[in-house]
Coordinates of C-alpha atoms in Angstrom, one line a residue:
X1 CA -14.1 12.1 -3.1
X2 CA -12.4 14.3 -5.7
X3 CA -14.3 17.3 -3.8
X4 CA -12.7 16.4 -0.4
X5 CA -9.4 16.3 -1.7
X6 CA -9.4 20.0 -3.2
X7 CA -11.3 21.2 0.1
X8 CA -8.3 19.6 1.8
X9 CA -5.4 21.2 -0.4
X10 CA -7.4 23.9 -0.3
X11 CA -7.3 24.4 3.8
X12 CA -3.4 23.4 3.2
X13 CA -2.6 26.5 0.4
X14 CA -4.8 28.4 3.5
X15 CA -2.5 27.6 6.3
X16 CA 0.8 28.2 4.3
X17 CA -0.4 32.1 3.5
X18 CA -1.7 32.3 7.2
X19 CA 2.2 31.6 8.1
X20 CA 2.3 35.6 7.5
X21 CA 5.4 38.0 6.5
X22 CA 7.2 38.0 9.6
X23 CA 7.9 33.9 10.1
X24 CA 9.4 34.3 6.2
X25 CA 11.7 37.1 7.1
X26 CA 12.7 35.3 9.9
X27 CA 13.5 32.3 8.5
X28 CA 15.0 34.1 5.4
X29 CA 17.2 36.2 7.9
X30 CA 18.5 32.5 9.6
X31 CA 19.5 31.6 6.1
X32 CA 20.6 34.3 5.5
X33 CA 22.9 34.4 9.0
X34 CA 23.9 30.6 8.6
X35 CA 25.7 31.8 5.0
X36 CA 27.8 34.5 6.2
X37 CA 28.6 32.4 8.9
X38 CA 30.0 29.8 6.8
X39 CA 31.9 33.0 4.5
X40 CA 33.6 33.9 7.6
X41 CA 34.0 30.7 9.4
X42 CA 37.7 31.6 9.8
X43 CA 36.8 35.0 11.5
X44 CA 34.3 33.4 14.0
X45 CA 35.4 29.5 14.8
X46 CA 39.0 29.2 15.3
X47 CA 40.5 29.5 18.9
X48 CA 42.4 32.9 17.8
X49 CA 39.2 34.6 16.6
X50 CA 37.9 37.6 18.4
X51 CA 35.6 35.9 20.1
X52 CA 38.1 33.1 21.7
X53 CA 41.7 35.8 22.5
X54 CA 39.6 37.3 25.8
X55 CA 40.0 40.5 24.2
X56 CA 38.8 42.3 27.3
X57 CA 39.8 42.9 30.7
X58 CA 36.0 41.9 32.0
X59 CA 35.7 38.0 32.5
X60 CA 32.0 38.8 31.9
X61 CA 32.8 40.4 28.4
X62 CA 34.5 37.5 27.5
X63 CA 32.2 35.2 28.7
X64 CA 29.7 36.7 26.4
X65 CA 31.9 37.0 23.3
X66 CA 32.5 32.8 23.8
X67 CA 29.2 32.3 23.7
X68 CA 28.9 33.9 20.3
X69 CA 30.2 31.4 18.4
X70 CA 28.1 28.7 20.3
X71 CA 24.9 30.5 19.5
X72 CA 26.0 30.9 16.0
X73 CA 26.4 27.1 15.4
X74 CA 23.3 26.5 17.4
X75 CA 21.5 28.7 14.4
X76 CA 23.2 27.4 11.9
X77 CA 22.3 23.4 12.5
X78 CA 18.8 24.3 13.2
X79 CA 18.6 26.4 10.3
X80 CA 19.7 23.8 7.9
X81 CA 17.8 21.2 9.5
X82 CA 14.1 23.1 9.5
X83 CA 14.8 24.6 6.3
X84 CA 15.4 20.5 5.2
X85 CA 12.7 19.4 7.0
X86 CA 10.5 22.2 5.2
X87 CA 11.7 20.7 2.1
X88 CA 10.9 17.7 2.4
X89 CA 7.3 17.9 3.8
X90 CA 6.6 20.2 0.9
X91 CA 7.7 17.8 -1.4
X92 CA 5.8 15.0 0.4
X93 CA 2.8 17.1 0.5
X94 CA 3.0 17.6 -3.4
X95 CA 3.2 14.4 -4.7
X96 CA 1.5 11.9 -2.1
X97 CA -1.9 14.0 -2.2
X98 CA -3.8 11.7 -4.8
X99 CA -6.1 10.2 -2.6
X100 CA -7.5 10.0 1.0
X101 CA -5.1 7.3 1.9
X102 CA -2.2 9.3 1.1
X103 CA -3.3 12.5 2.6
X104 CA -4.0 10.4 5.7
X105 CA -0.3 8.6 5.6
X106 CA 1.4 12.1 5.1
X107 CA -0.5 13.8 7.7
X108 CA 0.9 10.8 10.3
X109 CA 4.6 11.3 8.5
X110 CA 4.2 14.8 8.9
X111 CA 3.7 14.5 13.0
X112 CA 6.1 12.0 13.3
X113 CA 9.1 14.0 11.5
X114 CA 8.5 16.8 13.2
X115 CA 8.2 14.9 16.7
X116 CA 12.1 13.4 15.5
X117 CA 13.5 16.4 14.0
X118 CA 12.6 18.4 17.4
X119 CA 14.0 15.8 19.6
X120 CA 16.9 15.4 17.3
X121 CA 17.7 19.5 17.1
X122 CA 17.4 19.5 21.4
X123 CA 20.3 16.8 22.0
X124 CA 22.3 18.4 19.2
X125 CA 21.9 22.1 20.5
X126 CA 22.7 20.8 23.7
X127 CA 25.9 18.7 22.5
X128 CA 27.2 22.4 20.5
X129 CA 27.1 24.3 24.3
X130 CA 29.0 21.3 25.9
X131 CA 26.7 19.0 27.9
X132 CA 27.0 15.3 28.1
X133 CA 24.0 14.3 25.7
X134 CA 25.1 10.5 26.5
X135 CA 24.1 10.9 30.1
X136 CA 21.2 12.9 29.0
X137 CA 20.0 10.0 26.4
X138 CA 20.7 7.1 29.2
X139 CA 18.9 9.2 31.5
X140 CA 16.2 9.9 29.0
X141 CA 15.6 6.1 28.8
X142 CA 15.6 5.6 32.0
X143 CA 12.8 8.0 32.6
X144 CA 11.5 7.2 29.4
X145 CA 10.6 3.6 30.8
X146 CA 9.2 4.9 34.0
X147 CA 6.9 7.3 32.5
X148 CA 5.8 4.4 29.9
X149 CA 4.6 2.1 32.9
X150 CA 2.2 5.0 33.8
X151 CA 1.2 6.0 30.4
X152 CA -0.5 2.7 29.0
X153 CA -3.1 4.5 27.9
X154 CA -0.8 7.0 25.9
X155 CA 0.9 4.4 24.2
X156 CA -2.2 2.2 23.4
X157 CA -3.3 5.3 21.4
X158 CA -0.1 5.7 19.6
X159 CA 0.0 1.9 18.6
X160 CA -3.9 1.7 17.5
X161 CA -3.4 5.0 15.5
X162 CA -0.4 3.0 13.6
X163 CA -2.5 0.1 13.1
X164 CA -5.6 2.7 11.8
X165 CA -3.5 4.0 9.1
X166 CA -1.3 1.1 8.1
X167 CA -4.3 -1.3 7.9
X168 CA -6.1 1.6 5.8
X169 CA -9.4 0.7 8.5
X170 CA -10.6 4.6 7.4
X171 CA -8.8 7.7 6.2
X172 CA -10.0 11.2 6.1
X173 CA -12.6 12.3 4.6
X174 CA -14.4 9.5 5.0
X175 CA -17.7 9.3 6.8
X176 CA -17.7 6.7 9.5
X177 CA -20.2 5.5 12.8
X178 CA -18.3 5.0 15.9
X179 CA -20.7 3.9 18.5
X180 CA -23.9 6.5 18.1
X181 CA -21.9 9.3 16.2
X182 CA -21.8 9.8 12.4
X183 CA -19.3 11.9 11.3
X184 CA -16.4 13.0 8.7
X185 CA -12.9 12.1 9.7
X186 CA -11.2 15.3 9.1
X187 CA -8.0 14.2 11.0
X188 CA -6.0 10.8 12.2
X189 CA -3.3 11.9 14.8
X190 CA -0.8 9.9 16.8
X191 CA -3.2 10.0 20.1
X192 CA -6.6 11.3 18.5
X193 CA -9.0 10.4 15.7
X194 CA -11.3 13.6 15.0
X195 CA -14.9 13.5 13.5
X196 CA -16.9 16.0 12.0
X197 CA -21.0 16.6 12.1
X198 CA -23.4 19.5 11.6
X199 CA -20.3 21.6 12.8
X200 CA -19.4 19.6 15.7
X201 CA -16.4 18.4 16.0
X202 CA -15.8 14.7 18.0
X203 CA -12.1 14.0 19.4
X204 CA -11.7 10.2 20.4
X205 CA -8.8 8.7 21.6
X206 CA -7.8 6.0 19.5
X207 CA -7.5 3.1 21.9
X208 CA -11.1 3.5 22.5
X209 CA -12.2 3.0 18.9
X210 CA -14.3 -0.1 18.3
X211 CA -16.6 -1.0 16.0
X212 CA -15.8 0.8 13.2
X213 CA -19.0 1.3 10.3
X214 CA -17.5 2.7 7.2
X215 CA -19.7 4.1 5.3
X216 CA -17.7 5.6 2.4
X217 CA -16.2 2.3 1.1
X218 CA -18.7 1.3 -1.2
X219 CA -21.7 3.8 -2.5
X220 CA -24.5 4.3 0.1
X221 CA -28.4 3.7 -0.5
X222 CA -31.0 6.5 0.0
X223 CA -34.3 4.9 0.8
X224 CA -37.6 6.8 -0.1
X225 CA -40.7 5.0 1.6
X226 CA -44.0 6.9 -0.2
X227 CA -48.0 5.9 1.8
X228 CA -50.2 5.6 -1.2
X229 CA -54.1 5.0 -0.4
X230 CA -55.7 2.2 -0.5
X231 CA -58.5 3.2 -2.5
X232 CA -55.9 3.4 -5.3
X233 CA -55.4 0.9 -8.2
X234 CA -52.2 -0.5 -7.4
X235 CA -51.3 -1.7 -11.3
X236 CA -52.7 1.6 -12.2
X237 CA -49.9 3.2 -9.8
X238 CA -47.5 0.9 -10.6
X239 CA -47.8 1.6 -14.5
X240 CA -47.2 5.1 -13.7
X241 CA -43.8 4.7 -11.7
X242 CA -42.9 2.6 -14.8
X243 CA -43.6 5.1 -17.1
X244 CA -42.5 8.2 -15.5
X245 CA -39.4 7.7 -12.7
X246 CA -36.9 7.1 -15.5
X247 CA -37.6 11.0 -15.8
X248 CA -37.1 11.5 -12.3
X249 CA -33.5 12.8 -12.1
X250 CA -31.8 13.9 -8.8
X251 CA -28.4 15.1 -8.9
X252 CA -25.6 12.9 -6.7
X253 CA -27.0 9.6 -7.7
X254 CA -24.9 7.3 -9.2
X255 CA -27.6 4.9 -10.5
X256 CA -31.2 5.0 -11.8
X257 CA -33.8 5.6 -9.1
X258 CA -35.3 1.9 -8.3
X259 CA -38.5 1.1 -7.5
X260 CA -38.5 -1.8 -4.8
X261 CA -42.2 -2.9 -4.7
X262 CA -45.1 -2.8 -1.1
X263 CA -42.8 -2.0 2.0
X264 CA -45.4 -2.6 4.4
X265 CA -49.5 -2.6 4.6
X266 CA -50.1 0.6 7.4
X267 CA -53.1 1.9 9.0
X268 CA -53.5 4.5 6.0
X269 CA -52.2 3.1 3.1
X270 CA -50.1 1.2 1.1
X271 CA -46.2 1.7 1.7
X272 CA -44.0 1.8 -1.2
X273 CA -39.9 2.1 -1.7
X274 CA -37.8 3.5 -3.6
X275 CA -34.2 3.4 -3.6
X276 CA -31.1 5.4 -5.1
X277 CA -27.4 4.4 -5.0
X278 CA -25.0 7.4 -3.9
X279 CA -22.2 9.1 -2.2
X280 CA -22.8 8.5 1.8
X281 CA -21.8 12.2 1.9
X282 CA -25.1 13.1 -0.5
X283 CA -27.3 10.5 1.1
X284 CA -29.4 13.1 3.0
X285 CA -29.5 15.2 0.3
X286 CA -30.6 13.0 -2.0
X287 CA -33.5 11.6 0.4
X288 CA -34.8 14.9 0.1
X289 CA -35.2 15.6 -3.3
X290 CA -36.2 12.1 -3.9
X291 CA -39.4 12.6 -1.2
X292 CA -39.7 16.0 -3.1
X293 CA -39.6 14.3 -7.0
X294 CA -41.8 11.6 -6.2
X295 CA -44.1 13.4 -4.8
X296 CA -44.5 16.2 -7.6
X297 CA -44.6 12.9 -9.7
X298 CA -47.7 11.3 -7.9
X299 CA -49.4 14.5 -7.9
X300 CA -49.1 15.2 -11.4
X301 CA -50.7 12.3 -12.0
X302 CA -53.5 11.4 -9.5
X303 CA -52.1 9.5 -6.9
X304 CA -53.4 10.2 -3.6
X305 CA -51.5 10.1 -0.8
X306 CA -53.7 9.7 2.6
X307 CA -53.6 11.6 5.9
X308 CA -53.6 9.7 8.5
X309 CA -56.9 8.0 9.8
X310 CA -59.3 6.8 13.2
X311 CA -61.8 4.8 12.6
X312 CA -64.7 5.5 15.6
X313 CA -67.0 2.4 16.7
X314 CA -69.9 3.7 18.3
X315 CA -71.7 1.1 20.3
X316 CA -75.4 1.0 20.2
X317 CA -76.7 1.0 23.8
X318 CA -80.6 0.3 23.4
X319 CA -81.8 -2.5 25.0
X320 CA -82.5 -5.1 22.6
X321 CA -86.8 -6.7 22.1

């Protein structure tokens, strides 16, 4: 679990270099605008400024220089209120990255900020150049309602994906079964749950989610199932695996390698167990190099283990005296 974690603030440290020189001089230039506008606020703001008198004798001109001041303010609010928001999700990002749970609550603050901070920034720009945002909100509403009787579906997601994270079903980086895939959950959005597997990446909406196995919650068991023949002294066998699989170590198991007894009686041979405790994320690794142990270990000492066989009947067709 610890490994996840890093591999996750890992791909975060990624995406922050990734944001490249040009987005930081740009947002150091809006700070940077947003101060001298607030140094010369008397210069730019007040109704005898240069921009307000109509200095020229083109309405255009003037036009333009009005606007000025507009566009300044617009700059400044959204300046101040990314540079916040910024803050703030770097802070959150720092300190609530202990655990899957918390990356997997921050990742569904982190949408839903950003969601309100640009809704928030639109009516306010929109406010600074002089429209009626009250209309604009009631009509907002009105749509709003409209557009929710046609998007059930949308707003199932949204409500399921809170009840995913809030009644901490899964979070990412664990490995879950949802109907006949097995994957990592690398993300848990608003809409969307993703999944990971060999490489292939699984996007399901979250309404349609049922039957959640999660397989991360407590510690998984590999099973080994080794054919021995039959010809084979079973205490003799037996004495050996008691003797020699405490030496048997496989790296990712969390308990001692445990032998379970006869599995099954096949056409071959005899059918024996063997179980390990460990991470779900190892378990196919560690099915592996348990096959690959035990086997080394039966053949170093004597244990035969049968090829398949057909037993032929051949019927005698002379006529009997």
């Amino acid at each position: 679990m610890n490994e996840e974690i890093k591999k996750i603030n890992e791909n975060v440290k990624q995406k922050v270099k990734k944001m490249g020189v040009f987005k930081i001089i740009v947002l150091l230039a809006m700070i940077i605008a947003t101060v001298c506008a607030y140094v010369f606020y008397d210069y730019i703001f007040p109704q005898n400024s240069v921009f307000n008198k109509g200095i020229s004798d083109s309405d255009f001109v003037n036009g333009v220089l009005a606007i000025v001041p507009k566009l300044i303010q617009a700059i400044q609010i959204i300046t101040i209120v990314l540079t916040v928001m910024t803050v703030i999700l770097l802070i959150i990002n720092k300190i609530f990255r202990k655990n899957n749970r918390e990356i997997t609550v921050v990742r569904l603050i982190n949408n839903l900020i950003k969601c309100v901070v640009i809704i928030a920034l639109i009516i306010t720009v929109l406010a600074i150049w002089g429209i009626d945002t009250t209309a604009l909100i009631t009509g907002a509403g009105v749509v709003t309602l409209i557009v929710g009787l046609g998007m059930q579906s949308l707003i199932a997601d949204v409500v399921a994906g809170l009840f995913i994270v809030f009644e901490n079903e899964f979070n990412v980086g664990d490995i879950i079964t949802i109907g006949d895939f097995r994957g990592e959950v690398i993300s848990i959005g608003i809409r969307t749950t993703k999944l990971e597997a060999v490489g292939n990446i699984k996007i399901i909406n979250n309404s349609d989610i049922r039957g959640i196995l999660n397989q991360t919650l407590k510690p998984s068991t590999a099973k080994s199932l080794i054919d021995v023949e039959y010809g084979e002294s079973l205490a003799r066998i037996e004495d050996v695996i008691k003797t020699k699989l405490p030496e048997v170590k496989i790296e990712g198991v969390t308990e001692p390698i445990s032998y379970d007894g006869v599995a099954s009686l096949g056409a071959s041979g005899v059918t024996l167990q063997f179980t390990a405790k460990c991470y779900e994320g190892d378990i196919f690794a560690v099915q592996r190099e348990m096959n690959k142990k035990l086997k080394i270990m039966f053949d170093e000492n004597g244990i035969g283990i049968p090829f398949n066989q057909l037993v032929v009947h051949m019927q005698d067709d002379k006529p009997s005296k």
